[in-house]
Tab-separated table of C-alpha atoms in Angstrom:
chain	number	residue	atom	x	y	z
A	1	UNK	CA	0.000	0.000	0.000
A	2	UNK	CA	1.481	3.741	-0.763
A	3	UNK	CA	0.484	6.524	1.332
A	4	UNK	CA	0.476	10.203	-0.325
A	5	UNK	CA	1.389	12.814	1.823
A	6	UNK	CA	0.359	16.168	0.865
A	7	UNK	CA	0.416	15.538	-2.673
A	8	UNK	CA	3.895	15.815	-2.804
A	9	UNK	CA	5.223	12.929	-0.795
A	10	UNK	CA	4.531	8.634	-0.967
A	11	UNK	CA	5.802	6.251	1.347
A	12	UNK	CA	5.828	2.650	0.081
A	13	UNK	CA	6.470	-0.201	2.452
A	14	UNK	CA	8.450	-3.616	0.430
A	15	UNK	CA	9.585	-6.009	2.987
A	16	UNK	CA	9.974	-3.839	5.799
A	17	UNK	CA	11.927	-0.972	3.738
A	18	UNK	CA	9.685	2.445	3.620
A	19	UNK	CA	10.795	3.931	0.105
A	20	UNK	CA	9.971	7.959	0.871
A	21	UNK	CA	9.468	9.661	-2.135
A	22	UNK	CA	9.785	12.894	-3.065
A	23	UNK	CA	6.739	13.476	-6.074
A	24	UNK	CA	6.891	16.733	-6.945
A	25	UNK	CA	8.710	15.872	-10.844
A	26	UNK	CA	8.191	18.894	-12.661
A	27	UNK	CA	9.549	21.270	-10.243
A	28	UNK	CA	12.495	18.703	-9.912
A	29	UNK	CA	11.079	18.486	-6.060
A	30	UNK	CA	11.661	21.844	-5.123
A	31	UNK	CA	10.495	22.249	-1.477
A	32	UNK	CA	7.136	24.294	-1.289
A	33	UNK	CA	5.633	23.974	2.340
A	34	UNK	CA	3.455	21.569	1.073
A	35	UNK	CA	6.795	19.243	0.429
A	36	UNK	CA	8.031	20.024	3.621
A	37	UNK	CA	5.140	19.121	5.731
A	38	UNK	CA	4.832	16.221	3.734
A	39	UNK	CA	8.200	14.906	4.725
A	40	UNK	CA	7.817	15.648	8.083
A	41	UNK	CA	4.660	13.972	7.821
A	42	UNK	CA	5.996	10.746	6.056
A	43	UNK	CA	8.734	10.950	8.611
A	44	UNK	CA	6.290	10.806	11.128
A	45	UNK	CA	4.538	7.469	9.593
A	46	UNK	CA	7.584	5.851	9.701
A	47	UNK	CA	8.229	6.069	13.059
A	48	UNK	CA	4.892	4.549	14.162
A	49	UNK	CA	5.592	1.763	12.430
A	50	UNK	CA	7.832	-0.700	14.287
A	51	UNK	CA	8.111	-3.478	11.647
A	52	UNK	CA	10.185	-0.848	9.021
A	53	UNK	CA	13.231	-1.670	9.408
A	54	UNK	CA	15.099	0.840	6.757
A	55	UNK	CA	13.983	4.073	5.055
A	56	UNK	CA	15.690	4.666	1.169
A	57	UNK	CA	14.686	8.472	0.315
A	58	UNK	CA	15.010	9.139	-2.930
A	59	UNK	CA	13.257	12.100	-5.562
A	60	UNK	CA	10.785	11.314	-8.768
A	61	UNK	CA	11.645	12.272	-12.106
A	62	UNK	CA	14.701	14.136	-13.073
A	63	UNK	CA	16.476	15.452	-9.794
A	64	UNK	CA	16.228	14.500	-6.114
A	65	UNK	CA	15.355	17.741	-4.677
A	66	UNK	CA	16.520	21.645	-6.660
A	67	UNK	CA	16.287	23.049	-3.149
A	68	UNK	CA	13.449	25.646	-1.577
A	69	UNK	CA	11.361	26.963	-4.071
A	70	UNK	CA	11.383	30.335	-3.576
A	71	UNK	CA	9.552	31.478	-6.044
A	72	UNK	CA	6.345	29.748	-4.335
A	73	UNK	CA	7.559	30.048	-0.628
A	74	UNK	CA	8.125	33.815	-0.906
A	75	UNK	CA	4.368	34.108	-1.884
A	76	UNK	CA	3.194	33.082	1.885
A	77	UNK	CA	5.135	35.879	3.893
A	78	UNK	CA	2.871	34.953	7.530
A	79	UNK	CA	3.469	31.065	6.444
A	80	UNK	CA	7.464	32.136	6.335
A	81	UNK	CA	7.421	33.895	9.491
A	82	UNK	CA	5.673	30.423	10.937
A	83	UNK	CA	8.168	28.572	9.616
A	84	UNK	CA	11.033	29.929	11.617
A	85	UNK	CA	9.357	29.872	15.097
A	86	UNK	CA	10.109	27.226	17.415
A	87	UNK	CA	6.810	26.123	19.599
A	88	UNK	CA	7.096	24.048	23.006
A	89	UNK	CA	10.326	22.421	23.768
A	90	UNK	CA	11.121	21.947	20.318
A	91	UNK	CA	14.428	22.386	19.075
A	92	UNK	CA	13.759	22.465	15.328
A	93	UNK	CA	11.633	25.267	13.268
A	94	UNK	CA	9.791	24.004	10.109
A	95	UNK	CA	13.143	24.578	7.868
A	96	UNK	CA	15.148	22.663	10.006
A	97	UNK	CA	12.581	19.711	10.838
A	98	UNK	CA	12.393	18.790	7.372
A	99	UNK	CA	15.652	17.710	7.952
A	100	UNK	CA	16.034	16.589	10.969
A	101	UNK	CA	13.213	14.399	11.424
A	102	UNK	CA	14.770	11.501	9.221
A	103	UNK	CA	18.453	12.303	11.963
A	104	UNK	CA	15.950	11.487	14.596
A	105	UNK	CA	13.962	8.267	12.955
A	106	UNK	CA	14.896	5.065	14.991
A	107	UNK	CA	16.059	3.312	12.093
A	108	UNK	CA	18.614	3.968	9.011
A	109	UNK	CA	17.978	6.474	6.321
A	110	UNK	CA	19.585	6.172	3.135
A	111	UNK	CA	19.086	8.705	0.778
A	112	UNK	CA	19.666	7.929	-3.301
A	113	UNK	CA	21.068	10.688	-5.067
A	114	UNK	CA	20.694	12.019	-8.830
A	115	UNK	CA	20.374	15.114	-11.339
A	116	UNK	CA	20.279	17.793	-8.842
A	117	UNK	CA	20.942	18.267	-5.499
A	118	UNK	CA	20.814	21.792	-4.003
A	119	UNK	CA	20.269	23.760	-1.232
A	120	UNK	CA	17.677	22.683	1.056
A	121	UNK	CA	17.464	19.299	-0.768
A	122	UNK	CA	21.342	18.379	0.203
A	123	UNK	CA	20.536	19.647	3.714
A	124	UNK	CA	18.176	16.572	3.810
A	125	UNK	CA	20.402	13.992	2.013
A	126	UNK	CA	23.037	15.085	5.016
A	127	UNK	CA	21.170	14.265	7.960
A	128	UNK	CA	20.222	10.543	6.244
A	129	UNK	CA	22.577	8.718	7.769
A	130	UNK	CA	23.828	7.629	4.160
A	131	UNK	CA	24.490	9.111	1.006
A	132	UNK	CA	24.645	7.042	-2.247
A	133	UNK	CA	24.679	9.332	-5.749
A	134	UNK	CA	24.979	9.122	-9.032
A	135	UNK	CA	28.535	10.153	-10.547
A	136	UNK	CA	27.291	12.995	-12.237
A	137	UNK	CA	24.731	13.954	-9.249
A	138	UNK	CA	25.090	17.867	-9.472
A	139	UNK	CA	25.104	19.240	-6.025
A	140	UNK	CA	25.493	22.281	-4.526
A	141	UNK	CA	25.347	24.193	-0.178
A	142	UNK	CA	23.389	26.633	-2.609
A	143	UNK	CA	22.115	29.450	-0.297
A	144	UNK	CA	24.593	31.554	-0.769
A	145	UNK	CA	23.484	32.266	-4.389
A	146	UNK	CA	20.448	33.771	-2.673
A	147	UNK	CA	22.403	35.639	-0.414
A	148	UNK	CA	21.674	33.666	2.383
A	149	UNK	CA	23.501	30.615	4.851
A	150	UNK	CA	22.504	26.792	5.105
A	151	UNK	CA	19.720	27.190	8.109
A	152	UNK	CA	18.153	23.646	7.720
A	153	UNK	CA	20.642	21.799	10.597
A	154	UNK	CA	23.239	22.067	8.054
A	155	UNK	CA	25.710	23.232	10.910
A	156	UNK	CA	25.717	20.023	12.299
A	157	UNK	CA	25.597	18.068	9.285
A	158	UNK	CA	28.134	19.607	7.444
A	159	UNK	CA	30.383	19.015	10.646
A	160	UNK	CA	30.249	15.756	10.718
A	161	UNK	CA	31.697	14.786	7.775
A	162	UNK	CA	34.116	17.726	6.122
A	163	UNK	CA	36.506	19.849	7.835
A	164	UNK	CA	35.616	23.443	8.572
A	165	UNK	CA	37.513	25.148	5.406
A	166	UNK	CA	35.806	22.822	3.243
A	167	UNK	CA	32.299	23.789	4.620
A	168	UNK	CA	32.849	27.703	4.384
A	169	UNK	CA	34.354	27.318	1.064
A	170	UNK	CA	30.867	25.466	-0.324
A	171	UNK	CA	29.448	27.588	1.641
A	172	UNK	CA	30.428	30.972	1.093
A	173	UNK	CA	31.062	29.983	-3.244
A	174	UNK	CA	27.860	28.104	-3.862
A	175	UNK	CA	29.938	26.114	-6.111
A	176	UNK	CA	28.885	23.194	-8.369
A	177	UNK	CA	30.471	19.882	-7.518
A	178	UNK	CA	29.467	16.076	-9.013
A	179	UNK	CA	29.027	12.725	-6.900
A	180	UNK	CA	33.101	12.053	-7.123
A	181	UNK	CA	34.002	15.022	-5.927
A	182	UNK	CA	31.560	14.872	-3.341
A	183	UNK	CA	32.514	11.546	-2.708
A	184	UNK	CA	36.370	12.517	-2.281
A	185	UNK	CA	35.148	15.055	0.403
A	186	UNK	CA	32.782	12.292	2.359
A	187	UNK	CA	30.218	13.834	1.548
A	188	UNK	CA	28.524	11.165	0.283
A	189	UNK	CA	28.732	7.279	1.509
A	190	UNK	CA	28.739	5.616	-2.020
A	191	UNK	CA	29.076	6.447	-5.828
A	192	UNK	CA	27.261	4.063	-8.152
A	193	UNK	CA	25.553	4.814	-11.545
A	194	UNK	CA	23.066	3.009	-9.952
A	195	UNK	CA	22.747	4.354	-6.565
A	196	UNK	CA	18.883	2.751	-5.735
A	197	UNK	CA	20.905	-0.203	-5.841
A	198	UNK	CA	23.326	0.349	-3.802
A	199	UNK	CA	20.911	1.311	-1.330
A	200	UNK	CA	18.967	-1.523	-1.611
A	201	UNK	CA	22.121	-3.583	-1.087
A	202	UNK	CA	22.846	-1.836	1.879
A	203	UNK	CA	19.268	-2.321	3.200
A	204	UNK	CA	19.201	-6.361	2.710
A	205	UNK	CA	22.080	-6.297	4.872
A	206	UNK	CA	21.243	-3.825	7.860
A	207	UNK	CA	17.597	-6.116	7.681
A	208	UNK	CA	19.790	-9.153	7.995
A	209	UNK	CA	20.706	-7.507	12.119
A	210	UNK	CA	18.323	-6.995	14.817
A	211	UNK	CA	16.634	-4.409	14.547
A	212	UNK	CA	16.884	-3.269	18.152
A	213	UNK	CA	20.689	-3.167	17.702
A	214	UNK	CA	20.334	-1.448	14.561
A	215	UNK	CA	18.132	0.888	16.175
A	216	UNK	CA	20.456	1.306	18.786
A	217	UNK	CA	23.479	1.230	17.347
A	218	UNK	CA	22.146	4.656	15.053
A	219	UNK	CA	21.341	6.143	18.365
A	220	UNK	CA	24.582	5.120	20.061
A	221	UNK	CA	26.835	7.574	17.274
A	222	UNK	CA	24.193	9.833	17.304
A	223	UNK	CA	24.508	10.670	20.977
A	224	UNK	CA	28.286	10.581	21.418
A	225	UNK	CA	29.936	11.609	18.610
A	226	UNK	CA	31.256	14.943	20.149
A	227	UNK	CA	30.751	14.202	23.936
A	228	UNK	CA	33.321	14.079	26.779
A	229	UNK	CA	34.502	10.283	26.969
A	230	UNK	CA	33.025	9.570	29.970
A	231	UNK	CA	29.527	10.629	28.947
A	232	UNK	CA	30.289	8.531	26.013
A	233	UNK	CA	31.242	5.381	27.735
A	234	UNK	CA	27.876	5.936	30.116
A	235	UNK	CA	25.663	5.844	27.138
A	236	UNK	CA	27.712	2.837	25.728
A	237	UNK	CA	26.865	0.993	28.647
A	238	UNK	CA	22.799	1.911	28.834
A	239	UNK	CA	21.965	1.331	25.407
A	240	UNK	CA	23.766	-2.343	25.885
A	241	UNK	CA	21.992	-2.968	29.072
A	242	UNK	CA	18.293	-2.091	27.361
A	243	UNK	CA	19.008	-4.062	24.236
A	244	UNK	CA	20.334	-7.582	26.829
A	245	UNK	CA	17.122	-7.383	28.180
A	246	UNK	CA	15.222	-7.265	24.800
A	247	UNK	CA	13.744	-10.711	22.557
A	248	UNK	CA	15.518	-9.538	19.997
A	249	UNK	CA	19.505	-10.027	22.003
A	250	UNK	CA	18.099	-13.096	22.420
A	251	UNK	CA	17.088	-14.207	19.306
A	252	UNK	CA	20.516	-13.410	18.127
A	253	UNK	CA	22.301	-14.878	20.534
A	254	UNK	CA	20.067	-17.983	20.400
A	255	UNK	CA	20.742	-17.931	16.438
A	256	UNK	CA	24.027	-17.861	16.738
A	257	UNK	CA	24.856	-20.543	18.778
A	258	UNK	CA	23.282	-23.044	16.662
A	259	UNK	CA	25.191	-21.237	13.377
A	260	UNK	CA	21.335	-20.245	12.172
A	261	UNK	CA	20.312	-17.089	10.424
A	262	UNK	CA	18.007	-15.156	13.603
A	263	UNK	CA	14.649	-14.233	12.809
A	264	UNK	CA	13.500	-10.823	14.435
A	265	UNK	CA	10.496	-9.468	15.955
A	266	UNK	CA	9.977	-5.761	14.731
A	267	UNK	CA	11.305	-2.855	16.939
A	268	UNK	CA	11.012	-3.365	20.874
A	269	UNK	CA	11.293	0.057	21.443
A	270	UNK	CA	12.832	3.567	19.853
A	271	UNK	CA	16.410	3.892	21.188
């Protein structure tokens, strides 16, 4: 069954793997607030469902996302506004949810790369938690064309994976660069001219785990990458102590004793 979100979004579920979609072809997904809440609200039907075990973004058509469209977004000046307030105890605005809701998903993202990649759209393909593109996937940290900064968790995402020269130079030129080149910067996890499958590869053998350790072990990087050591070592130890008293340690330890591929339940919990 495939679930439409907003008319610019469909999540299809294939043996456990949610394949999000970005449908918005002819505007080679550019990211109207329709698009955004869609994602956010794809992201969201995900996470209720404990038996998907991977999530493979990926765009329709020609591109995988050209970035905000401004053009549309500029035409809803009080919907703007909205978009950059925080409400509650929320530490994400609109902008920066669209990204950061597939960070904070309880199982992998991988996000399949091709045509065009700018802007907003590579602020979401760097909080999936992998990157596969196309050789000649044009990409580019595009705000500054617009006069503007990366403002969709880019700060953190960029972080992670390039030094900080390389970030201001993308940054502050706007510059053009292709899947090798972003590949020789880590920007990206994989370069394949056919990135799908590569991340369907990559999929069959995350499902092959437990998908409480998977969970876990995306939430164990997640919290500790740039944490004192012993803070680090402390959430080592908790998120091993919750998954040894889960079915699914069990099953795995079970299977492996007798030399037998485990068979999992679905998600215990969200780690």
């Amino acid at each position: 069954m495939t679930q439409t979100f907003k008319k610019r979004v469909t999540l299809e579920k294939k043996n456990s793997i949610a394949y999000v979609t970005l449908s918005r072809a002819d505007k080679y997904n550019g990211l109207d607030f329709d698009m955004m809440e869609g994602l956010i609200e794809a992201s969201k039907a995900v996470r209720k469902d404990r038996d998907i075990r991977v999530v493979i973004l990926q765009g329709d058509g020609k591109a995988f996302c050209a970035g905000l469209d401004f053009g549309t977004v500029m035409k809803q000046p009080l919907k703007l506004i909205k978009g950059f307030t925080k409400y509650g105890i929320k530490k994400t605005n609109l902008f920066q949810e669209v990204c950061w809701c597939w960070r904070e998903l309880p199982v992998p993202v991988i996000a399949v790369l091709h045509g065009y990649c700018y802007g907003g759209g590579m602020q979401i393909a760097l909080a999936a938690d992998f990157r596969m593109a196309t050789p000649d996937c044009e990409m580019s940290i595009m705000e500054i064309k617009w006069g503007l900064i990366p403002d969709m968790t880019g700060t953190v995402t960029l972080r992670e994976l390039v030094p900080m020269d390389v970030a201001k130079e993308l940054t502050m030129t706007g510059r053009l660069f292709n899947g090798d080149e972003a590949k020789a910067m880590n920007l990206v996890t994989r370069v394949s001219a056919t990135p799908l499958e590569e991340a369907e590869k990559l999929a069959e053998a995350i499902k092959a785990r437990s998908p409480d350790g998977i969970s876990a072990g995306k939430a164990l990087f997640q919290q500790t990458w740039t944490v004192p050591e012993a803070q680090a070592f402390d959430i080592e130890s908790k998120l091993q102590f919750k998954l040894m008293r889960g079915k699914n340690y069990r099953r795995a330890l079970q299977a492996g004793q007798k030399k037998e591929a485990p068979t999992f339940l679905p998600r215990e919990r969200d780690y």
